[in-house]
Amino acid sequence: MIAFLGMGLLGSNFVKAMIKKGEQVQVWNRTPSKAKALEADGAKAFEDVAAAVKGAAVIHVTLKDDGTVNEVLAAASAGFEPGAVIIDHTTTSAEGAVQRTKDWKAKGFTYLHAPVFMGPSNALESTGIMLVSGDQEVIRQWEPALAKMTGRVINFGTEEGRAAGMKLTGNLFLITFTAGIADTLSLAKALHIPVEDLNTLFDTWNPGAGLPARLKRVASGNYEQASWELNMARKDTGLFMQAAAQAGTPLAVIPAIAKEMDRWIEKGYGSNDWTVIGKDAVS
């Protein structure tokens, strides 16, 4: 028997996929109607969280944050089976994941933090990426079951909380990447460039393909051999901001980057490769 706590878009689709694979799943959500809706798919819904985990050898969790996870698990614990395993897919702080692992172990339970890079459709189709770290024996035992939930499980080693940190780092990139797209669209709007033309450009030129090489370049600490000088990149950045300002189109990310470029130029790095702006992050 499996219990699943948190019936948002991700959790509910995880449950639907489990049921299709023949699993018996008991579900709970703070808003009972969301759990009740899954009874049409074959789940058994509970309004009381402690009742929802009774008889379950493993309890999956997809909630909001550290505080919510702590609150819900504390309330559910009255119904835990001896030796139950808690697998938490919530995006939380690394510190919270470490502390929960320690606290639940002291109480006789296994807690494994397994955040994911996947959307609701991935959860339904059992595709995507799941991250784990910590006790390798626990991971070896549960990795086959976790692999059924997702396309790939990445093990980041023995350090508790590393998976949580990797999830946060990945989310930071997604947020900055999306903000960059928003600024790109804003500049295109200012220059009267239709989205279709952007699609034509990026269908041919895929800057994302260069991400691994760019990461290595920034992290190398070697910026003297420039492929794009910081002074020139800053000049282009000024053109972006000028065009947007003239059109009354706001840019969210580029002005902050321009300030960082100016800081490094003032320190004498203008003729270095522009990736020098990442120097403090790796030194």
PDB file of C-alpha atoms in Angstrom:
ATOM      1  CA  MET A   1       0.000   0.000   0.000  1.00  0.00           C
ATOM      2  CA  ILE A   2       1.221   3.484  -0.916  1.00  0.00           C
ATOM      3  CA  ALA A   3       0.101   6.752   0.639  1.00  0.00           C
ATOM      4  CA  PHE A   4       0.449  10.037  -1.233  1.00  0.00           C
ATOM      5  CA  LEU A   5       0.127  13.391   0.524  1.00  0.00           C
ATOM      6  CA  GLY A   6      -0.434  16.503  -1.563  1.00  0.00           C
ATOM      7  CA  MET A   7      -2.742  16.331  -4.561  1.00  0.00           C
ATOM      8  CA  GLY A   8      -1.583  19.276  -6.615  1.00  0.00           C
ATOM      9  CA  LEU A   9      -0.993  18.892 -10.340  1.00  0.00           C
ATOM     10  CA  LEU A  10       2.196  16.891  -9.814  1.00  0.00           C
ATOM     11  CA  GLY A  11       0.996  14.709  -6.964  1.00  0.00           C
ATOM     12  CA  SER A  12      -2.348  13.859  -8.535  1.00  0.00           C
ATOM     13  CA  ASN A  13      -0.706  12.789 -11.787  1.00  0.00           C
ATOM     14  CA  PHE A  14       1.859  10.710  -9.917  1.00  0.00           C
ATOM     15  CA  VAL A  15      -1.065   8.937  -8.286  1.00  0.00           C
ATOM     16  CA  LYS A  16      -2.883   8.349 -11.573  1.00  0.00           C
ATOM     17  CA  ALA A  17       0.277   6.826 -13.054  1.00  0.00           C
ATOM     18  CA  MET A  18       0.760   4.578 -10.010  1.00  0.00           C
ATOM     19  CA  ILE A  19      -2.805   3.314 -10.220  1.00  0.00           C
ATOM     20  CA  LYS A  20      -2.367   2.533 -13.922  1.00  0.00           C
ATOM     21  CA  LYS A  21       0.628   0.403 -12.940  1.00  0.00           C
ATOM     22  CA  GLY A  22      -1.551  -1.581 -10.529  1.00  0.00           C
ATOM     23  CA  GLU A  23      -0.640   0.127  -7.258  1.00  0.00           C
ATOM     24  CA  GLN A  24      -3.129   0.709  -4.443  1.00  0.00           C
ATOM     25  CA  VAL A  25      -2.866   4.326  -3.367  1.00  0.00           C
ATOM     26  CA  GLN A  26      -4.362   6.206  -0.423  1.00  0.00           C
ATOM     27  CA  VAL A  27      -4.437   9.966  -0.891  1.00  0.00           C
ATOM     28  CA  TRP A  28      -4.822  13.095   1.179  1.00  0.00           C
ATOM     29  CA  ASN A  29      -4.891  16.805   0.444  1.00  0.00           C
ATOM     30  CA  ARG A  30      -5.457  19.849   2.627  1.00  0.00           C
ATOM     31  CA  THR A  31      -8.396  20.644   0.339  1.00  0.00           C
ATOM     32  CA  PRO A  32     -10.301  17.320   0.580  1.00  0.00           C
ATOM     33  CA  SER A  33     -12.085  17.705  -2.752  1.00  0.00           C
ATOM     34  CA  LYS A  34      -8.786  17.394  -4.632  1.00  0.00           C
ATOM     35  CA  ALA A  35      -8.122  14.033  -3.030  1.00  0.00           C
ATOM     36  CA  LYS A  36     -11.755  12.935  -3.411  1.00  0.00           C
ATOM     37  CA  ALA A  37     -11.597  13.598  -7.161  1.00  0.00           C
ATOM     38  CA  LEU A  38      -8.980  10.860  -7.532  1.00  0.00           C
ATOM     39  CA  GLU A  39     -11.381   8.180  -6.325  1.00  0.00           C
ATOM     40  CA  ALA A  40     -12.714   8.160  -9.898  1.00  0.00           C
ATOM     41  CA  ASP A  41      -9.265   6.907 -10.926  1.00  0.00           C
ATOM     42  CA  GLY A  42      -9.173   4.227  -8.230  1.00  0.00           C
ATOM     43  CA  ALA A  43      -7.498   5.993  -5.303  1.00  0.00           C
ATOM     44  CA  LYS A  44      -8.889   5.926  -1.783  1.00  0.00           C
ATOM     45  CA  ALA A  45      -9.240   9.424  -0.365  1.00  0.00           C
ATOM     46  CA  PHE A  46      -9.056  10.476   3.279  1.00  0.00           C
ATOM     47  CA  GLU A  47      -9.841  13.746   4.993  1.00  0.00           C
ATOM     48  CA  ASP A  48      -7.651  12.840   7.989  1.00  0.00           C
ATOM     49  CA  VAL A  49      -3.966  12.686   7.112  1.00  0.00           C
ATOM     50  CA  ALA A  50      -3.136  10.159   9.851  1.00  0.00           C
ATOM     51  CA  ALA A  51      -5.798   7.812   8.484  1.00  0.00           C
ATOM     52  CA  ALA A  52      -4.434   8.240   4.961  1.00  0.00           C
ATOM     53  CA  VAL A  53      -1.042   6.771   5.891  1.00  0.00           C
ATOM     54  CA  LYS A  54      -2.287   3.784   7.889  1.00  0.00           C
ATOM     55  CA  GLY A  55      -1.199   0.508   6.324  1.00  0.00           C
ATOM     56  CA  ALA A  56       1.227   2.247   3.936  1.00  0.00           C
ATOM     57  CA  ALA A  57       4.817   1.031   3.788  1.00  0.00           C
ATOM     58  CA  VAL A  58       5.840   4.096   1.793  1.00  0.00           C
ATOM     59  CA  ILE A  59       4.516   7.641   1.973  1.00  0.00           C
ATOM     60  CA  HIS A  60       5.135  10.038  -0.919  1.00  0.00           C
ATOM     61  CA  VAL A  61       4.916  13.770  -0.324  1.00  0.00           C
ATOM     62  CA  THR A  62       4.467  16.656  -2.777  1.00  0.00           C
ATOM     63  CA  LEU A  63       3.755  19.811  -0.795  1.00  0.00           C
ATOM     64  CA  LYS A  64       4.674  23.514  -0.831  1.00  0.00           C
ATOM     65  CA  ASP A  65       7.732  24.125   1.328  1.00  0.00           C
ATOM     66  CA  ASP A  66       9.684  23.128   4.446  1.00  0.00           C
ATOM     67  CA  GLY A  67       7.060  24.379   6.857  1.00  0.00           C
ATOM     68  CA  THR A  68       4.213  22.585   5.114  1.00  0.00           C
ATOM     69  CA  VAL A  69       6.164  19.323   4.918  1.00  0.00           C
ATOM     70  CA  ASN A  70       7.034  19.493   8.613  1.00  0.00           C
ATOM     71  CA  GLU A  71       3.462  20.309   9.585  1.00  0.00           C
ATOM     72  CA  VAL A  72       1.845  17.592   7.477  1.00  0.00           C
ATOM     73  CA  LEU A  73       4.314  14.853   8.428  1.00  0.00           C
ATOM     74  CA  ALA A  74       3.905  15.703  12.118  1.00  0.00           C
ATOM     75  CA  ALA A  75       0.139  15.352  11.798  1.00  0.00           C
ATOM     76  CA  ALA A  76       0.422  12.174   9.737  1.00  0.00           C
ATOM     77  CA  SER A  77       2.918  10.472  12.023  1.00  0.00           C
ATOM     78  CA  ALA A  78       0.192   9.187  14.366  1.00  0.00           C
ATOM     79  CA  GLY A  79      -0.786   6.807  11.575  1.00  0.00           C
ATOM     80  CA  PHE A  80       2.688   5.755  10.416  1.00  0.00           C
ATOM     81  CA  GLU A  81       3.382   2.053  10.195  1.00  0.00           C
ATOM     82  CA  PRO A  82       6.546   0.942  12.047  1.00  0.00           C
ATOM     83  CA  GLY A  83       9.563   1.508   9.824  1.00  0.00           C
ATOM     84  CA  ALA A  84       7.604   3.400   7.160  1.00  0.00           C
ATOM     85  CA  VAL A  85       9.566   5.159   4.431  1.00  0.00           C
ATOM     86  CA  ILE A  86       8.872   8.825   3.604  1.00  0.00           C
ATOM     87  CA  ILE A  87       9.832   9.956   0.108  1.00  0.00           C
ATOM     88  CA  ASP A  88       9.540  13.712  -0.246  1.00  0.00           C
ATOM     89  CA  HIS A  89       9.387  15.248  -3.737  1.00  0.00           C
ATOM     90  CA  THR A  90       8.824  18.802  -2.458  1.00  0.00           C
ATOM     91  CA  THR A  91      11.260  21.544  -3.432  1.00  0.00           C
ATOM     92  CA  THR A  92      12.701  22.592  -0.063  1.00  0.00           C
ATOM     93  CA  SER A  93      15.817  24.075   1.456  1.00  0.00           C
ATOM     94  CA  ALA A  94      18.861  21.835   1.708  1.00  0.00           C
ATOM     95  CA  GLU A  95      18.984  22.468   5.453  1.00  0.00           C
ATOM     96  CA  GLY A  96      15.387  21.321   5.835  1.00  0.00           C
ATOM     97  CA  ALA A  97      16.039  18.101   3.958  1.00  0.00           C
ATOM     98  CA  VAL A  98      19.076  17.351   6.112  1.00  0.00           C
ATOM     99  CA  GLN A  99      17.200  18.024   9.339  1.00  0.00           C
ATOM    100  CA  ARG A 100      14.182  15.905   8.357  1.00  0.00           C
ATOM    101  CA  THR A 101      16.430  12.999   7.409  1.00  0.00           C
ATOM    102  CA  LYS A 102      18.035  13.174  10.849  1.00  0.00           C
ATOM    103  CA  ASP A 103      14.823  13.720  12.791  1.00  0.00           C
ATOM    104  CA  TRP A 104      12.794  10.926  11.188  1.00  0.00           C
ATOM    105  CA  LYS A 105      15.684   8.478  11.458  1.00  0.00           C
ATOM    106  CA  ALA A 106      15.819   9.178  15.182  1.00  0.00           C
ATOM    107  CA  LYS A 107      12.117   8.276  15.352  1.00  0.00           C
ATOM    108  CA  GLY A 108      12.641   4.979  13.529  1.00  0.00           C
ATOM    109  CA  PHE A 109      11.570   6.042  10.023  1.00  0.00           C
ATOM    110  CA  THR A 110      13.417   6.542   6.733  1.00  0.00           C
ATOM    111  CA  TYR A 111      13.172   9.926   5.046  1.00  0.00           C
ATOM    112  CA  LEU A 112      14.498  10.337   1.512  1.00  0.00           C
ATOM    113  CA  HIS A 113      14.365  13.662  -0.267  1.00  0.00           C
ATOM    114  CA  ALA A 114      13.765  13.099  -3.996  1.00  0.00           C
ATOM    115  CA  PRO A 115      12.904  16.382  -5.758  1.00  0.00           C
ATOM    116  CA  VAL A 116      12.098  16.331  -9.454  1.00  0.00           C
ATOM    117  CA  PHE A 117      12.564  18.216 -12.686  1.00  0.00           C
ATOM    118  CA  MET A 118       9.266  17.359 -14.335  1.00  0.00           C
ATOM    119  CA  GLY A 119       5.863  18.850 -14.965  1.00  0.00           C
ATOM    120  CA  PRO A 120       2.402  17.338 -14.450  1.00  0.00           C
ATOM    121  CA  SER A 121       2.439  15.675 -17.874  1.00  0.00           C
ATOM    122  CA  ASN A 122       5.764  14.029 -17.032  1.00  0.00           C
ATOM    123  CA  ALA A 123       4.329  12.701 -13.774  1.00  0.00           C
ATOM    124  CA  LEU A 124       1.428  11.160 -15.674  1.00  0.00           C
ATOM    125  CA  GLU A 125       3.711   9.662 -18.333  1.00  0.00           C
ATOM    126  CA  SER A 126       6.463   8.606 -15.873  1.00  0.00           C
ATOM    127  CA  THR A 127       9.091  10.690 -17.671  1.00  0.00           C
ATOM    128  CA  GLY A 128      11.475  13.330 -16.405  1.00  0.00           C
ATOM    129  CA  ILE A 129      14.273  13.510 -13.849  1.00  0.00           C
ATOM    130  CA  MET A 130      14.321  12.725 -10.125  1.00  0.00           C
ATOM    131  CA  LEU A 131      17.231  13.691  -7.863  1.00  0.00           C
ATOM    132  CA  VAL A 132      18.458  11.804  -4.790  1.00  0.00           C
ATOM    133  CA  SER A 133      21.405  11.922  -2.405  1.00  0.00           C
ATOM    134  CA  GLY A 134      22.309  10.624   1.037  1.00  0.00           C
ATOM    135  CA  ASP A 135      22.285   7.107   2.438  1.00  0.00           C
ATOM    136  CA  GLN A 136      23.326   4.948  -0.499  1.00  0.00           C
ATOM    137  CA  GLU A 137      21.790   1.799   0.928  1.00  0.00           C
ATOM    138  CA  VAL A 138      18.407   3.515   1.134  1.00  0.00           C
ATOM    139  CA  ILE A 139      18.837   4.791  -2.407  1.00  0.00           C
ATOM    140  CA  ARG A 140      19.791   1.347  -3.741  1.00  0.00           C
ATOM    141  CA  GLN A 141      16.696  -0.105  -2.107  1.00  0.00           C
ATOM    142  CA  TRP A 142      14.261   2.480  -3.452  1.00  0.00           C
ATOM    143  CA  GLU A 143      15.775   3.535  -6.762  1.00  0.00           C
ATOM    144  CA  PRO A 144      13.951   0.833  -8.792  1.00  0.00           C
ATOM    145  CA  ALA A 145      10.583   2.062  -7.505  1.00  0.00           C
ATOM    146  CA  LEU A 146      11.523   5.699  -8.066  1.00  0.00           C
ATOM    147  CA  ALA A 147      12.690   4.904 -11.591  1.00  0.00           C
ATOM    148  CA  LYS A 148       9.168   3.692 -12.378  1.00  0.00           C
ATOM    149  CA  MET A 149       7.886   7.163 -11.515  1.00  0.00           C
ATOM    150  CA  THR A 150      10.256   9.041 -13.790  1.00  0.00           C
ATOM    151  CA  GLY A 151      12.476   8.577 -16.792  1.00  0.00           C
ATOM    152  CA  ARG A 152      15.723   8.952 -14.874  1.00  0.00           C
ATOM    153  CA  VAL A 153      16.994   9.024 -11.291  1.00  0.00           C
ATOM    154  CA  ILE A 154      20.250  10.968 -10.737  1.00  0.00           C
ATOM    155  CA  ASN A 155      22.212  10.032  -7.616  1.00  0.00           C
ATOM    156  CA  PHE A 156      24.344  12.919  -6.308  1.00  0.00           C
ATOM    157  CA  GLY A 157      26.186  10.883  -3.707  1.00  0.00           C
ATOM    158  CA  THR A 158      26.263  10.507   0.038  1.00  0.00           C
ATOM    159  CA  GLU A 159      25.794  14.110   1.146  1.00  0.00           C
ATOM    160  CA  GLU A 160      22.383  14.690   2.690  1.00  0.00           C
ATOM    161  CA  GLY A 161      20.733  17.752   1.186  1.00  0.00           C
ATOM    162  CA  ARG A 162      22.757  17.711  -2.043  1.00  0.00           C
ATOM    163  CA  ALA A 163      19.686  16.733  -4.082  1.00  0.00           C
ATOM    164  CA  ALA A 164      17.773  19.648  -2.545  1.00  0.00           C
ATOM    165  CA  GLY A 165      20.612  22.008  -3.423  1.00  0.00           C
ATOM    166  CA  MET A 166      20.763  20.720  -6.995  1.00  0.00           C
ATOM    167  CA  LYS A 167      17.026  21.236  -7.364  1.00  0.00           C
ATOM    168  CA  LEU A 168      17.275  24.832  -6.153  1.00  0.00           C
ATOM    169  CA  THR A 169      20.237  25.524  -8.425  1.00  0.00           C
ATOM    170  CA  GLY A 170      18.388  24.107 -11.415  1.00  0.00           C
ATOM    171  CA  ASN A 171      15.289  26.136 -10.603  1.00  0.00           C
ATOM    172  CA  LEU A 172      17.392  29.295 -10.352  1.00  0.00           C
ATOM    173  CA  PHE A 173      18.643  28.656 -13.878  1.00  0.00           C
ATOM    174  CA  LEU A 174      15.095  28.084 -15.148  1.00  0.00           C
ATOM    175  CA  ILE A 175      13.929  31.331 -13.582  1.00  0.00           C
ATOM    176  CA  THR A 176      16.813  33.411 -14.965  1.00  0.00           C
ATOM    177  CA  PHE A 177      16.488  31.680 -18.347  1.00  0.00           C
ATOM    178  CA  THR A 178      12.782  32.528 -18.514  1.00  0.00           C
ATOM    179  CA  ALA A 179      13.437  36.105 -17.381  1.00  0.00           C
ATOM    180  CA  GLY A 180      15.994  36.333 -20.184  1.00  0.00           C
ATOM    181  CA  ILE A 181      13.376  35.163 -22.661  1.00  0.00           C
ATOM    182  CA  ALA A 182      11.018  37.845 -21.349  1.00  0.00           C
ATOM    183  CA  ASP A 183      13.688  40.512 -21.916  1.00  0.00           C
ATOM    184  CA  THR A 184      14.353  39.100 -25.386  1.00  0.00           C
ATOM    185  CA  LEU A 185      10.676  39.409 -26.233  1.00  0.00           C
ATOM    186  CA  SER A 186      10.633  42.950 -24.827  1.00  0.00           C
ATOM    187  CA  LEU A 187      13.551  44.018 -27.016  1.00  0.00           C
ATOM    188  CA  ALA A 188      11.979  42.337 -30.045  1.00  0.00           C
ATOM    189  CA  LYS A 189       8.783  44.252 -29.344  1.00  0.00           C
ATOM    190  CA  ALA A 190      10.742  47.505 -29.098  1.00  0.00           C
ATOM    191  CA  LEU A 191      12.403  46.763 -32.443  1.00  0.00           C
ATOM    192  CA  HIS A 192       9.118  45.655 -34.063  1.00  0.00           C
ATOM    193  CA  ILE A 193      10.406  42.110 -34.557  1.00  0.00           C
ATOM    194  CA  PRO A 194       7.594  39.514 -34.655  1.00  0.00           C
ATOM    195  CA  VAL A 195       7.797  36.375 -32.542  1.00  0.00           C
ATOM    196  CA  GLU A 196       7.766  34.328 -35.733  1.00  0.00           C
ATOM    197  CA  ASP A 197      11.139  35.830 -36.670  1.00  0.00           C
ATOM    198  CA  LEU A 198      12.534  34.900 -33.257  1.00  0.00           C
ATOM    199  CA  ASN A 199      11.324  31.350 -33.813  1.00  0.00           C
ATOM    200  CA  THR A 200      13.073  31.308 -37.190  1.00  0.00           C
ATOM    201  CA  LEU A 201      16.320  32.480 -35.588  1.00  0.00           C
ATOM    202  CA  PHE A 202      16.288  30.008 -32.704  1.00  0.00           C
ATOM    203  CA  ASP A 203      15.158  27.120 -34.893  1.00  0.00           C
ATOM    204  CA  THR A 204      18.442  27.605 -36.745  1.00  0.00           C
ATOM    205  CA  TRP A 205      20.716  28.928 -34.001  1.00  0.00           C
ATOM    206  CA  ASN A 206      20.293  27.108 -30.701  1.00  0.00           C
ATOM    207  CA  PRO A 207      22.290  28.906 -27.986  1.00  0.00           C
ATOM    208  CA  GLY A 208      21.170  26.277 -25.481  1.00  0.00           C
ATOM    209  CA  ALA A 209      23.416  23.754 -27.206  1.00  0.00           C
ATOM    210  CA  GLY A 210      26.382  25.763 -25.986  1.00  0.00           C
ATOM    211  CA  LEU A 211      25.389  25.634 -22.317  1.00  0.00           C
ATOM    212  CA  PRO A 212      27.872  22.912 -21.208  1.00  0.00           C
ATOM    213  CA  ALA A 213      30.773  24.712 -22.892  1.00  0.00           C
ATOM    214  CA  ARG A 214      29.676  28.089 -21.498  1.00  0.00           C
ATOM    215  CA  LEU A 215      29.424  26.649 -17.990  1.00  0.00           C
ATOM    216  CA  LYS A 216      32.959  25.265 -18.286  1.00  0.00           C
ATOM    217  CA  ARG A 217      34.215  28.614 -19.571  1.00  0.00           C
ATOM    218  CA  VAL A 218      32.700  30.598 -16.709  1.00  0.00           C
ATOM    219  CA  ALA A 219      33.839  28.065 -14.101  1.00  0.00           C
ATOM    220  CA  SER A 220      37.379  27.788 -15.509  1.00  0.00           C
ATOM    221  CA  GLY A 221      38.560  31.065 -13.999  1.00  0.00           C
ATOM    222  CA  ASN A 222      40.465  31.798 -17.231  1.00  0.00           C
ATOM    223  CA  TYR A 223      39.044  34.854 -18.942  1.00  0.00           C
ATOM    224  CA  GLU A 224      42.095  36.406 -20.617  1.00  0.00           C
ATOM    225  CA  GLN A 225      41.572  34.880 -24.072  1.00  0.00           C
ATOM    226  CA  ALA A 226      38.422  36.696 -25.105  1.00  0.00           C
ATOM    227  CA  SER A 227      35.951  35.477 -27.697  1.00  0.00           C
ATOM    228  CA  TRP A 228      33.701  38.445 -26.832  1.00  0.00           C
ATOM    229  CA  GLU A 229      35.324  41.231 -24.844  1.00  0.00           C
ATOM    230  CA  LEU A 230      33.461  42.547 -21.843  1.00  0.00           C
ATOM    231  CA  ASN A 231      33.710  46.107 -23.214  1.00  0.00           C
ATOM    232  CA  MET A 232      31.975  45.018 -26.419  1.00  0.00           C
ATOM    233  CA  ALA A 233      29.315  43.015 -24.594  1.00  0.00           C
ATOM    234  CA  ARG A 234      28.632  46.070 -22.419  1.00  0.00           C
ATOM    235  CA  LYS A 235      28.323  48.234 -25.542  1.00  0.00           C
ATOM    236  CA  ASP A 236      25.672  45.858 -26.912  1.00  0.00           C
ATOM    237  CA  THR A 237      23.915  45.833 -23.562  1.00  0.00           C
ATOM    238  CA  GLY A 238      23.658  49.595 -23.770  1.00  0.00           C
ATOM    239  CA  LEU A 239      22.062  49.289 -27.194  1.00  0.00           C
ATOM    240  CA  PHE A 240      19.491  46.861 -25.779  1.00  0.00           C
ATOM    241  CA  MET A 241      18.542  49.271 -23.004  1.00  0.00           C
ATOM    242  CA  GLN A 242      18.498  52.297 -25.305  1.00  0.00           C
ATOM    243  CA  ALA A 243      16.136  50.654 -27.791  1.00  0.00           C
ATOM    244  CA  ALA A 244      13.841  49.417 -25.026  1.00  0.00           C
ATOM    245  CA  ALA A 245      13.781  52.816 -23.316  1.00  0.00           C
ATOM    246  CA  GLN A 246      12.926  54.613 -26.547  1.00  0.00           C
ATOM    247  CA  ALA A 247       9.995  52.250 -27.083  1.00  0.00           C
ATOM    248  CA  GLY A 248       8.876  52.408 -23.453  1.00  0.00           C
ATOM    249  CA  THR A 249       9.381  48.661 -23.138  1.00  0.00           C
ATOM    250  CA  PRO A 250      10.742  47.529 -19.737  1.00  0.00           C
ATOM    251  CA  LEU A 251      13.678  45.155 -19.334  1.00  0.00           C
ATOM    252  CA  ALA A 252      13.824  43.224 -16.069  1.00  0.00           C
ATOM    253  CA  VAL A 253      17.184  41.441 -16.151  1.00  0.00           C
ATOM    254  CA  ILE A 254      19.502  43.342 -18.490  1.00  0.00           C
ATOM    255  CA  PRO A 255      19.878  46.520 -16.351  1.00  0.00           C
ATOM    256  CA  ALA A 256      21.172  44.423 -13.440  1.00  0.00           C
ATOM    257  CA  ILE A 257      23.617  42.645 -15.746  1.00  0.00           C
ATOM    258  CA  ALA A 258      24.795  46.004 -17.096  1.00  0.00           C
ATOM    259  CA  LYS A 259      25.617  47.143 -13.555  1.00  0.00           C
ATOM    260  CA  GLU A 260      27.623  43.982 -12.975  1.00  0.00           C
ATOM    261  CA  MET A 261      29.479  44.502 -16.258  1.00  0.00           C
ATOM    262  CA  ASP A 262      30.280  48.063 -15.212  1.00  0.00           C
ATOM    263  CA  ARG A 263      31.668  46.804 -11.910  1.00  0.00           C
ATOM    264  CA  TRP A 264      34.099  44.479 -13.668  1.00  0.00           C
ATOM    265  CA  ILE A 265      35.081  47.090 -16.244  1.00  0.00           C
ATOM    266  CA  GLU A 266      35.893  49.518 -13.428  1.00  0.00           C
ATOM    267  CA  LYS A 267      38.114  46.793 -11.919  1.00  0.00           C
ATOM    268  CA  GLY A 268      40.101  46.670 -15.161  1.00  0.00           C
ATOM    269  CA  TYR A 269      38.640  43.587 -16.852  1.00  0.00           C
ATOM    270  CA  GLY A 270      37.118  45.308 -19.892  1.00  0.00           C
ATOM    271  CA  SER A 271      39.388  43.526 -22.394  1.00  0.00           C
ATOM    272  CA  ASN A 272      38.773  40.108 -20.825  1.00  0.00           C
ATOM    273  CA  ASP A 273      36.160  37.694 -22.049  1.00  0.00           C
ATOM    274  CA  TRP A 274      32.770  38.879 -20.857  1.00  0.00           C
ATOM    275  CA  THR A 275      32.290  35.673 -18.856  1.00  0.00           C
ATOM    276  CA  VAL A 276      34.569  37.304 -16.286  1.00  0.00           C
ATOM    277  CA  ILE A 277      31.388  38.610 -14.667  1.00  0.00           C
ATOM    278  CA  GLY A 278      31.117  35.107 -13.128  1.00  0.00           C
ATOM    279  CA  LYS A 279      34.586  35.288 -11.565  1.00  0.00           C
ATOM    280  CA  ASP A 280      33.395  35.871  -7.996  1.00  0.00           C
ATOM    281  CA  ALA A 281      31.138  32.835  -8.199  1.00  0.00           C
ATOM    282  CA  VAL A 282      34.024  30.450  -8.859  1.00  0.00           C
ATOM    283  CA  SER A 283      37.005  32.054  -7.123  1.00  0.00           C
TER     284      SER A 283
END
